[in-house]
XYZ file of C-alpha atoms in Angstrom:
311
model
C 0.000 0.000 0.000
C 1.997 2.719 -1.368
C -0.870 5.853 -1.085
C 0.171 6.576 1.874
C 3.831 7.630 0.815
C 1.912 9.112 -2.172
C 0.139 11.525 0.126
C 3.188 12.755 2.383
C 4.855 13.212 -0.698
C 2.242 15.255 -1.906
C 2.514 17.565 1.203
C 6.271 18.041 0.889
C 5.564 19.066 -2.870
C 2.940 21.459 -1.933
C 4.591 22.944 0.854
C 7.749 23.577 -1.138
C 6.099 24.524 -4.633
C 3.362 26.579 -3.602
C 5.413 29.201 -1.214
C 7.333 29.630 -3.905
C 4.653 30.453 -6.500
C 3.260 33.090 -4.243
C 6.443 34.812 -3.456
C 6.985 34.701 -7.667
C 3.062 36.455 -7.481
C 2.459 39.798 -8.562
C -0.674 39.762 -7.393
C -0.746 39.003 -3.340
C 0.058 42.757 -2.146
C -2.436 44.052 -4.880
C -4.971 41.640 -3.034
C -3.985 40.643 0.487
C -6.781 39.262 1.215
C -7.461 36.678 -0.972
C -3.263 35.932 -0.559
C -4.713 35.120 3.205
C -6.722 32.664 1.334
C -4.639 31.013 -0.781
C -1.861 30.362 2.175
C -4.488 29.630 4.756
C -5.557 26.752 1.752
C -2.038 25.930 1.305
C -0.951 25.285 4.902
C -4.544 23.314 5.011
C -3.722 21.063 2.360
C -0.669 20.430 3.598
C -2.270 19.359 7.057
C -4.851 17.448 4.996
C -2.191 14.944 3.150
C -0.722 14.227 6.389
C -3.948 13.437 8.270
C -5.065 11.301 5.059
C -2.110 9.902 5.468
C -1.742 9.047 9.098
C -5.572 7.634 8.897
C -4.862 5.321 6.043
C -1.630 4.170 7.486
C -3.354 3.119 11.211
C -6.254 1.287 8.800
C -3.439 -0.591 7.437
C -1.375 -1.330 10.494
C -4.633 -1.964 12.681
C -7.417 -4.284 11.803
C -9.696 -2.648 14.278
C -8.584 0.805 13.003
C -9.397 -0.186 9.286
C -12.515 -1.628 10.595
C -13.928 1.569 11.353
C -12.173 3.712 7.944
C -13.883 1.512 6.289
C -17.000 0.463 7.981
C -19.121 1.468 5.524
C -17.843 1.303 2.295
C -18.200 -1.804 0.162
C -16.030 -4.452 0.050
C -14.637 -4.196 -3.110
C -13.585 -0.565 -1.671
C -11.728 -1.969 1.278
C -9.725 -4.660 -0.917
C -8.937 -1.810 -3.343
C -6.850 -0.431 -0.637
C -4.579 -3.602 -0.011
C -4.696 -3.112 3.710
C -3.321 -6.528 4.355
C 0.079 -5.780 2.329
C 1.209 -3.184 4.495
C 4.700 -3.995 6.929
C 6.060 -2.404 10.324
C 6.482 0.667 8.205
C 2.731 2.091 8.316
C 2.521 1.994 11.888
C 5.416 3.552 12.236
C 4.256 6.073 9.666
C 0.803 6.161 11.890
C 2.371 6.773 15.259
C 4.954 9.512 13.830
C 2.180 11.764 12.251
C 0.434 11.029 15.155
C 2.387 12.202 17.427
C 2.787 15.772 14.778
C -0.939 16.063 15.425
C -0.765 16.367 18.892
C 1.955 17.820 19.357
C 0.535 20.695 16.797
C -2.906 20.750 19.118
C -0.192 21.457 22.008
C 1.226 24.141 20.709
C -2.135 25.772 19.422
C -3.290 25.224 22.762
C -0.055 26.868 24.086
C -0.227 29.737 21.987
C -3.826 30.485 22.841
C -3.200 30.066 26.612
C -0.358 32.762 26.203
C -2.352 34.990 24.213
C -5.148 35.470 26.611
C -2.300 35.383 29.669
C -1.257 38.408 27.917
C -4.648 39.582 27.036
C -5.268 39.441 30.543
C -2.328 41.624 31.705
C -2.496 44.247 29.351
C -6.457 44.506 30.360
C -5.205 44.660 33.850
C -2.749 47.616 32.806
C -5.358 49.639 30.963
C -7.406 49.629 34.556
C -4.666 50.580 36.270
C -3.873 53.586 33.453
C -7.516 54.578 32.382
C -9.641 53.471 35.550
C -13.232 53.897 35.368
C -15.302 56.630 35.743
C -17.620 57.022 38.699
C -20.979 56.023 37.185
C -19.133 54.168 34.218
C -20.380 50.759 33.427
C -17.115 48.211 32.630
C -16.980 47.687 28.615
C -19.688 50.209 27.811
C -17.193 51.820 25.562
C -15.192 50.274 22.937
C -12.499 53.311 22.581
C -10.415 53.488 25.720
C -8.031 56.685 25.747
C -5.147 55.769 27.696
C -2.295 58.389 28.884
C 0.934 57.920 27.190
C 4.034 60.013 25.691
C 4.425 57.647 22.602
C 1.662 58.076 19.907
C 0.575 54.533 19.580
C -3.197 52.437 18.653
C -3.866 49.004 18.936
C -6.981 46.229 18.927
C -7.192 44.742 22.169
C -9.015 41.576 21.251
C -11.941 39.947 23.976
C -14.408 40.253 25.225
C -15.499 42.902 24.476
C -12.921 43.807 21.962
C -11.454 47.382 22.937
C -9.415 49.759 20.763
C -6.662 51.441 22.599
C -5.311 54.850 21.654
C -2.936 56.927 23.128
C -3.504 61.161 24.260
C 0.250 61.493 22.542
C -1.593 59.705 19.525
C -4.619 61.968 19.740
C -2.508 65.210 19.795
C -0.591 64.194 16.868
C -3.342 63.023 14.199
C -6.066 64.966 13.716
C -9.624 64.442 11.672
C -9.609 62.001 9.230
C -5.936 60.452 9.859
C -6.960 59.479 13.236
C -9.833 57.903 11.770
C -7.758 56.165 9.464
C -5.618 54.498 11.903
C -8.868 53.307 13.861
C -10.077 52.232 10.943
C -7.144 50.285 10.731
C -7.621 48.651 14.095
C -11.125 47.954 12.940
C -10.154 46.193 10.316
C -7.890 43.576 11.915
C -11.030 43.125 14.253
C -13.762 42.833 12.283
C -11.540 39.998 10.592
C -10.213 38.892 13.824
C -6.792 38.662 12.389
C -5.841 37.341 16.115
C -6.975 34.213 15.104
C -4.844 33.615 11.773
C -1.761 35.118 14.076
C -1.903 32.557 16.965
C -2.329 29.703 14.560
C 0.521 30.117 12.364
C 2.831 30.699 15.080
C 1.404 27.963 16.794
C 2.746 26.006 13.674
C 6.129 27.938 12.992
C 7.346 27.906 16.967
C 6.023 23.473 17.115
C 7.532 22.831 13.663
C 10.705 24.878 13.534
C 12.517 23.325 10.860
C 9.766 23.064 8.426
C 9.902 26.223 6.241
C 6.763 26.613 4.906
C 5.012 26.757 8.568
C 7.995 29.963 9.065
C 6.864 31.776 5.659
C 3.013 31.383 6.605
C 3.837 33.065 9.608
C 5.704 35.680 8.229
C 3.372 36.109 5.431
C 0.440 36.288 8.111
C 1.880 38.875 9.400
C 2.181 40.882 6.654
C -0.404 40.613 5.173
C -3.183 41.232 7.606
C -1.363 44.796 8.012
C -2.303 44.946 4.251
C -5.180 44.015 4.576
C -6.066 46.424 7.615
C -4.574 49.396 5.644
C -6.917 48.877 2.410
C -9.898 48.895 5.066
C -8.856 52.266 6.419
C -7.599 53.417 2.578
C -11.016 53.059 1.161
C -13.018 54.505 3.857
C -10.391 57.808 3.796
C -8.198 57.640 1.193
C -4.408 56.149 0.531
C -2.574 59.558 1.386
C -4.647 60.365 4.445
C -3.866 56.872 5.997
C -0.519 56.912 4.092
C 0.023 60.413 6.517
C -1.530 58.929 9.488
C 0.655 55.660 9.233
C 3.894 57.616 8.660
C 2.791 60.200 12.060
C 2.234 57.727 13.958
C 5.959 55.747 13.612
C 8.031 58.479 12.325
C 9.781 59.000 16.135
C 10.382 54.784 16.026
C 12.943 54.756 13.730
C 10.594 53.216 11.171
C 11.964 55.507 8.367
C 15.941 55.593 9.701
C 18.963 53.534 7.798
C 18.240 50.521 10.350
C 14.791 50.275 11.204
C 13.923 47.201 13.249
C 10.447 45.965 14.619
C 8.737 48.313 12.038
C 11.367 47.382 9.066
C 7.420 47.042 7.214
C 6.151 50.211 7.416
C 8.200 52.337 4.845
C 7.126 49.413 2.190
C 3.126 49.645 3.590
C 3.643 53.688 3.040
C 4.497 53.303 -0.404
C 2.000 50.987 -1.163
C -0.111 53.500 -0.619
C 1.248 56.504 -2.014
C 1.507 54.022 -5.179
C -1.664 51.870 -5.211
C -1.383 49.085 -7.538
C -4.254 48.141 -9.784
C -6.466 45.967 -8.301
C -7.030 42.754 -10.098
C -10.704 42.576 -11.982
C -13.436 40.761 -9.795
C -13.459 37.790 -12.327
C -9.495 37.042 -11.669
C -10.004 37.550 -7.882
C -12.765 34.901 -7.719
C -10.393 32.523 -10.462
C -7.674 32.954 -7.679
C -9.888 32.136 -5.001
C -11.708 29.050 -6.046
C -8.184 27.839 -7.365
C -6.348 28.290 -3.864
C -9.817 26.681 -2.555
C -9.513 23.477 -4.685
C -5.850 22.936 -2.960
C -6.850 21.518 -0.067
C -9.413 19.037 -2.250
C -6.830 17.633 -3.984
C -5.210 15.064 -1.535
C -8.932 14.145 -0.570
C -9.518 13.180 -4.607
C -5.876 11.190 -4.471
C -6.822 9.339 -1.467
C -10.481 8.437 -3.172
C -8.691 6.904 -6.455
C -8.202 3.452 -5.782
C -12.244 3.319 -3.953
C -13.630 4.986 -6.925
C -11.345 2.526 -9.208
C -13.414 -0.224 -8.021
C -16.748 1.096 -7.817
C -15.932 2.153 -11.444
């Protein structure tokens, strides 16, 4: 029984292939949010071949387990397979990505469990900096105005979610640039980008040598700051959030020879001072319902020899 093999190699080919034709792609900062797509399917597929494969490998290794795979299906289905044929090598196979699986629930679990931990602090640091007022019912307001020297604005997901910005913040931008950057913040709400962050780096930090778990991170990231800046840009304007994006980090060394932690920004500012076209609605949906067949594909490969003998 060789499908097995067939399907991990079909996860190493997509997770080394597809990266690679993305990064080649003109057309992922033009639309960042159907690039979230097409990595969220890619990552999925990749998860996909190795689940197909662990399951098909424990039916072969384990009577009992193929017992239950294939409880249903005819027998001419279940011979189809050659379940019998298979050596020490498929439980092996079965206990390794196995023991992936759980280990990649771990560190999902892990990452979520730090996230609120630090949800929970930083909530615990805004009432200690903006304490309510008397007569103020807890999370009746959504904006929380919090005293601070460094011009700064942030989603504070929860519940309920609060956006955070700064006095320093509110003295520098003015009218429709503050907007903008709450708009921003809005943005990565409404699409609760939190979620997309804490489970590729639940992937990248449990699977450190595997690069395309690092380059969804990465590109997660990225592009959700894309994203969240072509939310604010069409509600008011490229230059007006282009302005309010550059006020904001201009005293972080953002814009210096060496910036650091906000080495994106000057590339996000002139992505907006220099919009590129966006693709026409019939290409976007091609894209789309491409990256969504991705994931369908090691499902059809692991149907071919039951369909064989139905046909």
């Amino acid at each position: 029984m060789i499908l097995p093999a067939v399907l991990l190699l079909l996860g190493a080919l997509t997770a080394v292939v597809a990266p690679r034709l993305l990064a080649r792609a003109d057309w992922p900062d033009r639309e960042p949010v159907v690039a979230l797509w097409a990595w969220q399917c890619v990552v999925a597929a990749v998860l996909v071949c190795c689940a197909l494969s662990m399951t098909l490998s424990a039916a072969a290794a384990w009577h009992a387990v193929g017992g239950h795979v294939f409880a249903t299906a005819p027998r001419a289905v279940a011979e189809a397979y050659a379940l019998g044929t298979a050596g020490l090598w498929a439980a092996m196979t079965a206990v390794a990505l196995a023991l992936g699986g759980l280990w990649s629930a771990a560190m999902l679990a892990r990452e979520v469990v730090r996230a609120r931990a630090r949800r929970r602090r930083r909530r615990a640091e805004l009432r200690l900096r903006a304490p309510l007022l008397p007569g103020e019912v807890p999370g009746s307001s959504p904006l929380v105005v919090l005293e601070g020297e460094r011009p700064d604005a942030w989603w504070l997901p929860g519940t309920p979610p609060r956006l955070v910005v700064t006095t320093a913040a509110l003295r520098r931008l003015k009218g429709r640039r503050l907007d903008a950057v709450l708009a921003h913040e809005q943005g990565h709400a409404q699409a609760r980008h939190d979620w997309l962050l804490h489970c590729s780096a639940a992937l990248a930090d449990g699977f450190p040598q595997v690069p395309v778990f690092a380059a969804f991170r990465d590109e997660m990231h990225r592009l959700v700051e894309l994203a969240a800046d072509d939310v604010a840009s069409r509600r008011f304007g490229r230059l007006t959030t282009a302005l309010a994006l550059v006020e904001l980090n201009e005293d972080r060394g953002a814009f210096g020879p060496c910036p650091a932690a906000q080495a994106q920004v000057p590339q996000r500012v002139h992505r907006l001072l220099t919009p590129p076209d966006r693709l026409p609605a019939v290409r976007r949906l091609r894209l789309t319902a491409a990256a969504s067949l991705v994931p369908v594909v090691p499902v059809l490969v692991a149907f071919v020899p039951g369909l064989r003998a139905l046909g």
